[in-house]
Amino acid sequence: EPDHPMAEWLKFKQFFVFVEWPESKCFKKSFVTDVARVCETAVPLVRFLNNAE
């Protein structure tokens, strides 16, 4: 629907989810868990985009 409050967002061609970490964090045991947490946080955005018509 053109008047939907989120309609403007659907005009964008790309979306990015990113986190900047110091290089030292990439070598910690918790790094994989931290990356997974970021991915989980992005799930609502991905679902919204996948369901957009």
mmCIF file of N, CA and C in Angstrom:
data_model
loop_
_atom_site.group_PDB
_atom_site.id
_atom_site.type_symbol
_atom_site.label_atom_id
_atom_site.label_comp_id
_atom_site.label_asym_id
_atom_site.label_seq_id
_atom_site.Cartn_x
_atom_site.Cartn_y
_atom_site.Cartn_z
ATOM 1 N N GLU A 1 0.841 -1.182 0.000
ATOM 2 C CA GLU A 1 0.000 0.000 0.000
ATOM 3 C C GLU A 1 0.886 1.245 0.000
ATOM 4 N N PRO A 2 0.666 2.141 -0.913
ATOM 5 C CA PRO A 2 1.509 3.335 -1.026
ATOM 6 C C PRO A 2 1.495 4.234 0.208
ATOM 7 N N ASP A 3 0.422 4.200 0.975
ATOM 8 C CA ASP A 3 0.336 5.076 2.148
ATOM 9 C C ASP A 3 0.798 4.393 3.430
ATOM 10 N N HIS A 4 1.316 3.179 3.312
ATOM 11 C CA HIS A 4 1.809 2.459 4.490
ATOM 12 C C HIS A 4 2.988 3.231 5.074
ATOM 13 N N PRO A 5 3.082 3.322 6.413
ATOM 14 C CA PRO A 5 4.167 4.099 7.033
ATOM 15 C C PRO A 5 5.574 3.604 6.690
ATOM 16 N N MET A 6 5.704 2.363 6.293
ATOM 17 C CA MET A 6 7.026 1.822 5.959
ATOM 18 C C MET A 6 7.276 1.799 4.452
ATOM 19 N N ALA A 7 6.360 2.310 3.657
ATOM 20 C CA ALA A 7 6.483 2.241 2.197
ATOM 21 C C ALA A 7 7.768 2.890 1.691
ATOM 22 N N GLU A 8 8.173 3.981 2.281
ATOM 23 C CA GLU A 8 9.396 4.669 1.830
ATOM 24 C C GLU A 8 10.626 3.775 1.959
ATOM 25 N N TRP A 9 10.661 2.940 2.978
ATOM 26 C CA TRP A 9 11.815 2.058 3.184
ATOM 27 C C TRP A 9 11.944 1.044 2.059
ATOM 28 N N LEU A 10 10.834 0.660 1.453
ATOM 29 C CA LEU A 10 10.879 -0.350 0.397
ATOM 30 C C LEU A 10 11.482 0.182 -0.896
ATOM 31 N N LYS A 11 11.657 1.481 -0.988
ATOM 32 C CA LYS A 11 12.263 2.081 -2.178
ATOM 33 C C LYS A 11 13.784 1.932 -2.190
ATOM 34 N N PHE A 12 14.356 1.671 -1.032
ATOM 35 C CA PHE A 12 15.805 1.486 -0.965
ATOM 36 C C PHE A 12 16.196 0.179 -1.644
ATOM 37 N N LYS A 13 17.349 0.165 -2.275
ATOM 38 C CA LYS A 13 17.825 -1.017 -2.994
ATOM 39 C C LYS A 13 18.649 -1.950 -2.114
ATOM 40 N N GLN A 14 19.250 -1.417 -1.050
ATOM 41 C CA GLN A 14 20.101 -2.225 -0.181
ATOM 42 C C GLN A 14 19.914 -1.804 1.269
ATOM 43 N N PHE A 15 20.082 -2.765 2.144
ATOM 44 C CA PHE A 15 20.075 -2.511 3.577
ATOM 45 C C PHE A 15 21.308 -3.187 4.158
ATOM 46 N N PHE A 16 21.903 -2.566 5.149
ATOM 47 C CA PHE A 16 23.096 -3.118 5.781
ATOM 48 C C PHE A 16 22.892 -3.182 7.285
ATOM 49 N N VAL A 17 23.369 -4.251 7.860
ATOM 50 C CA VAL A 17 23.431 -4.390 9.312
ATOM 51 C C VAL A 17 24.901 -4.647 9.614
ATOM 52 N N PHE A 18 25.494 -3.782 10.415
ATOM 53 C CA PHE A 18 26.912 -3.973 10.694
ATOM 54 C C PHE A 18 27.250 -3.511 12.098
ATOM 55 N N VAL A 19 28.353 -4.039 12.557
ATOM 56 C CA VAL A 19 28.896 -3.674 13.863
ATOM 57 C C VAL A 19 30.393 -3.499 13.670
ATOM 58 N N GLU A 20 30.935 -2.468 14.247
ATOM 59 C CA GLU A 20 32.388 -2.281 14.200
ATOM 60 C C GLU A 20 32.980 -2.742 15.524
ATOM 61 N N TRP A 21 33.908 -3.671 15.416
ATOM 62 C CA TRP A 21 34.604 -4.181 16.579
ATOM 63 C C TRP A 21 36.097 -3.993 16.382
ATOM 64 N N PRO A 22 36.828 -3.855 17.472
ATOM 65 C CA PRO A 22 38.287 -3.823 17.327
ATOM 66 C C PRO A 22 38.774 -5.210 16.881
ATOM 67 N N GLU A 23 39.876 -5.233 16.180
ATOM 68 C CA GLU A 23 40.414 -6.499 15.672
ATOM 69 C C GLU A 23 40.619 -7.516 16.795
ATOM 70 N N SER A 24 41.002 -7.047 17.954
ATOM 71 C CA SER A 24 41.272 -7.959 19.074
ATOM 72 C C SER A 24 40.034 -8.765 19.468
ATOM 73 N N LYS A 25 38.856 -8.205 19.283
ATOM 74 C CA LYS A 25 37.621 -8.908 19.638
ATOM 75 C C LYS A 25 37.407 -10.135 18.749
ATOM 76 N N CYS A 26 37.914 -10.086 17.539
ATOM 77 C CA CYS A 26 37.731 -11.183 16.585
ATOM 78 C C CYS A 26 38.467 -12.452 17.003
ATOM 79 N N PHE A 27 39.369 -12.344 17.931
ATOM 80 C CA PHE A 27 40.151 -13.493 18.366
ATOM 81 C C PHE A 27 39.707 -14.018 19.729
ATOM 82 N N LYS A 28 38.634 -13.466 20.263
ATOM 83 C CA LYS A 28 38.133 -13.918 21.562
ATOM 84 C C LYS A 28 37.170 -15.085 21.386
ATOM 85 N N LYS A 29 37.050 -15.895 22.418
ATOM 86 C CA LYS A 29 36.152 -17.053 22.373
ATOM 87 C C LYS A 29 34.699 -16.642 22.170
ATOM 88 N N SER A 30 34.341 -15.470 22.627
ATOM 89 C CA SER A 30 32.949 -15.018 22.541
ATOM 90 C C SER A 30 32.585 -14.441 21.175
ATOM 91 N N PHE A 31 33.539 -14.376 20.251
ATOM 92 C CA PHE A 31 33.289 -13.706 18.975
ATOM 93 C C PHE A 31 32.143 -14.347 18.188
ATOM 94 N N VAL A 32 32.135 -15.658 18.092
ATOM 95 C CA VAL A 32 31.081 -16.335 17.332
ATOM 96 C C VAL A 32 29.717 -16.049 17.952
ATOM 97 N N THR A 33 29.647 -16.067 19.262
ATOM 98 C CA THR A 33 28.394 -15.754 19.949
ATOM 99 C C THR A 33 27.976 -14.317 19.682
ATOM 100 N N ASP A 34 28.923 -13.408 19.687
ATOM 101 C CA ASP A 34 28.621 -11.999 19.422
ATOM 102 C C ASP A 34 28.105 -11.799 17.997
ATOM 103 N N VAL A 35 28.712 -12.481 17.044
ATOM 104 C CA VAL A 35 28.257 -12.384 15.652
ATOM 105 C C VAL A 35 26.849 -12.968 15.528
ATOM 106 N N ALA A 36 26.613 -14.095 16.178
ATOM 107 C CA ALA A 36 25.283 -14.711 16.147
ATOM 108 C C ALA A 36 24.234 -13.773 16.732
ATOM 109 N N ARG A 37 24.583 -13.063 17.767
ATOM 110 C CA ARG A 37 23.654 -12.120 18.397
ATOM 111 C C ARG A 37 23.286 -10.993 17.424
ATOM 112 N N VAL A 38 24.256 -10.516 16.690
ATOM 113 C CA VAL A 38 23.984 -9.472 15.690
ATOM 114 C C VAL A 38 23.051 -10.022 14.608
ATOM 115 N N CYS A 39 23.311 -11.246 14.167
ATOM 116 C CA CYS A 39 22.452 -11.861 13.148
ATOM 117 C C CYS A 39 21.025 -12.026 13.663
ATOM 118 N N GLU A 40 20.878 -12.445 14.899
ATOM 119 C CA GLU A 40 19.548 -12.589 15.495
ATOM 120 C C GLU A 40 18.835 -11.246 15.582
ATOM 121 N N THR A 41 19.579 -10.207 15.861
ATOM 122 C CA THR A 41 19.001 -8.870 15.948
ATOM 123 C C THR A 41 18.481 -8.411 14.587
ATOM 124 N N ALA A 42 19.107 -8.867 13.526
ATOM 125 C CA ALA A 42 18.714 -8.466 12.171
ATOM 126 C C ALA A 42 17.511 -9.241 11.636
ATOM 127 N N VAL A 43 17.111 -10.301 12.302
ATOM 128 C CA VAL A 43 16.026 -11.152 11.801
ATOM 129 C C VAL A 43 14.738 -10.372 11.514
ATOM 130 N N PRO A 44 14.272 -9.485 12.385
ATOM 131 C CA PRO A 44 13.037 -8.758 12.055
ATOM 132 C C PRO A 44 13.141 -7.952 10.756
ATOM 133 N N LEU A 45 14.276 -7.340 10.504
ATOM 134 C CA LEU A 45 14.463 -6.598 9.257
ATOM 135 C C LEU A 45 14.413 -7.542 8.059
ATOM 136 N N VAL A 46 15.094 -8.665 8.150
ATOM 137 C CA VAL A 46 15.113 -9.628 7.051
ATOM 138 C C VAL A 46 13.705 -10.163 6.791
ATOM 139 N N ARG A 47 12.967 -10.475 7.839
ATOM 140 C CA ARG A 47 11.590 -10.961 7.669
ATOM 141 C C ARG A 47 10.714 -9.898 7.011
ATOM 142 N N PHE A 48 10.853 -8.667 7.458
ATOM 143 C CA PHE A 48 10.080 -7.574 6.865
ATOM 144 C C PHE A 48 10.369 -7.463 5.372
ATOM 145 N N LEU A 49 11.643 -7.492 5.003
ATOM 146 C CA LEU A 49 12.014 -7.363 3.595
ATOM 147 C C LEU A 49 11.556 -8.566 2.772
ATOM 148 N N ASN A 50 11.625 -9.752 3.350
ATOM 149 C CA ASN A 50 11.193 -10.948 2.628
ATOM 150 C C ASN A 50 9.690 -10.963 2.383
ATOM 151 N N ASN A 51 8.931 -10.344 3.268
ATOM 152 C CA ASN A 51 7.476 -10.334 3.141
ATOM 153 C C ASN A 51 6.957 -9.119 2.395
ATOM 154 N N ALA A 52 7.833 -8.219 2.038
ATOM 155 C CA ALA A 52 7.410 -7.000 1.337
ATOM 156 C C ALA A 52 6.982 -7.345 -0.084
ATOM 157 N N GLU A 53 5.958 -6.702 -0.506
ATOM 158 C CA GLU A 53 5.465 -6.930 -1.877
ATOM 159 C C GLU A 53 5.649 -5.702 -2.709
#
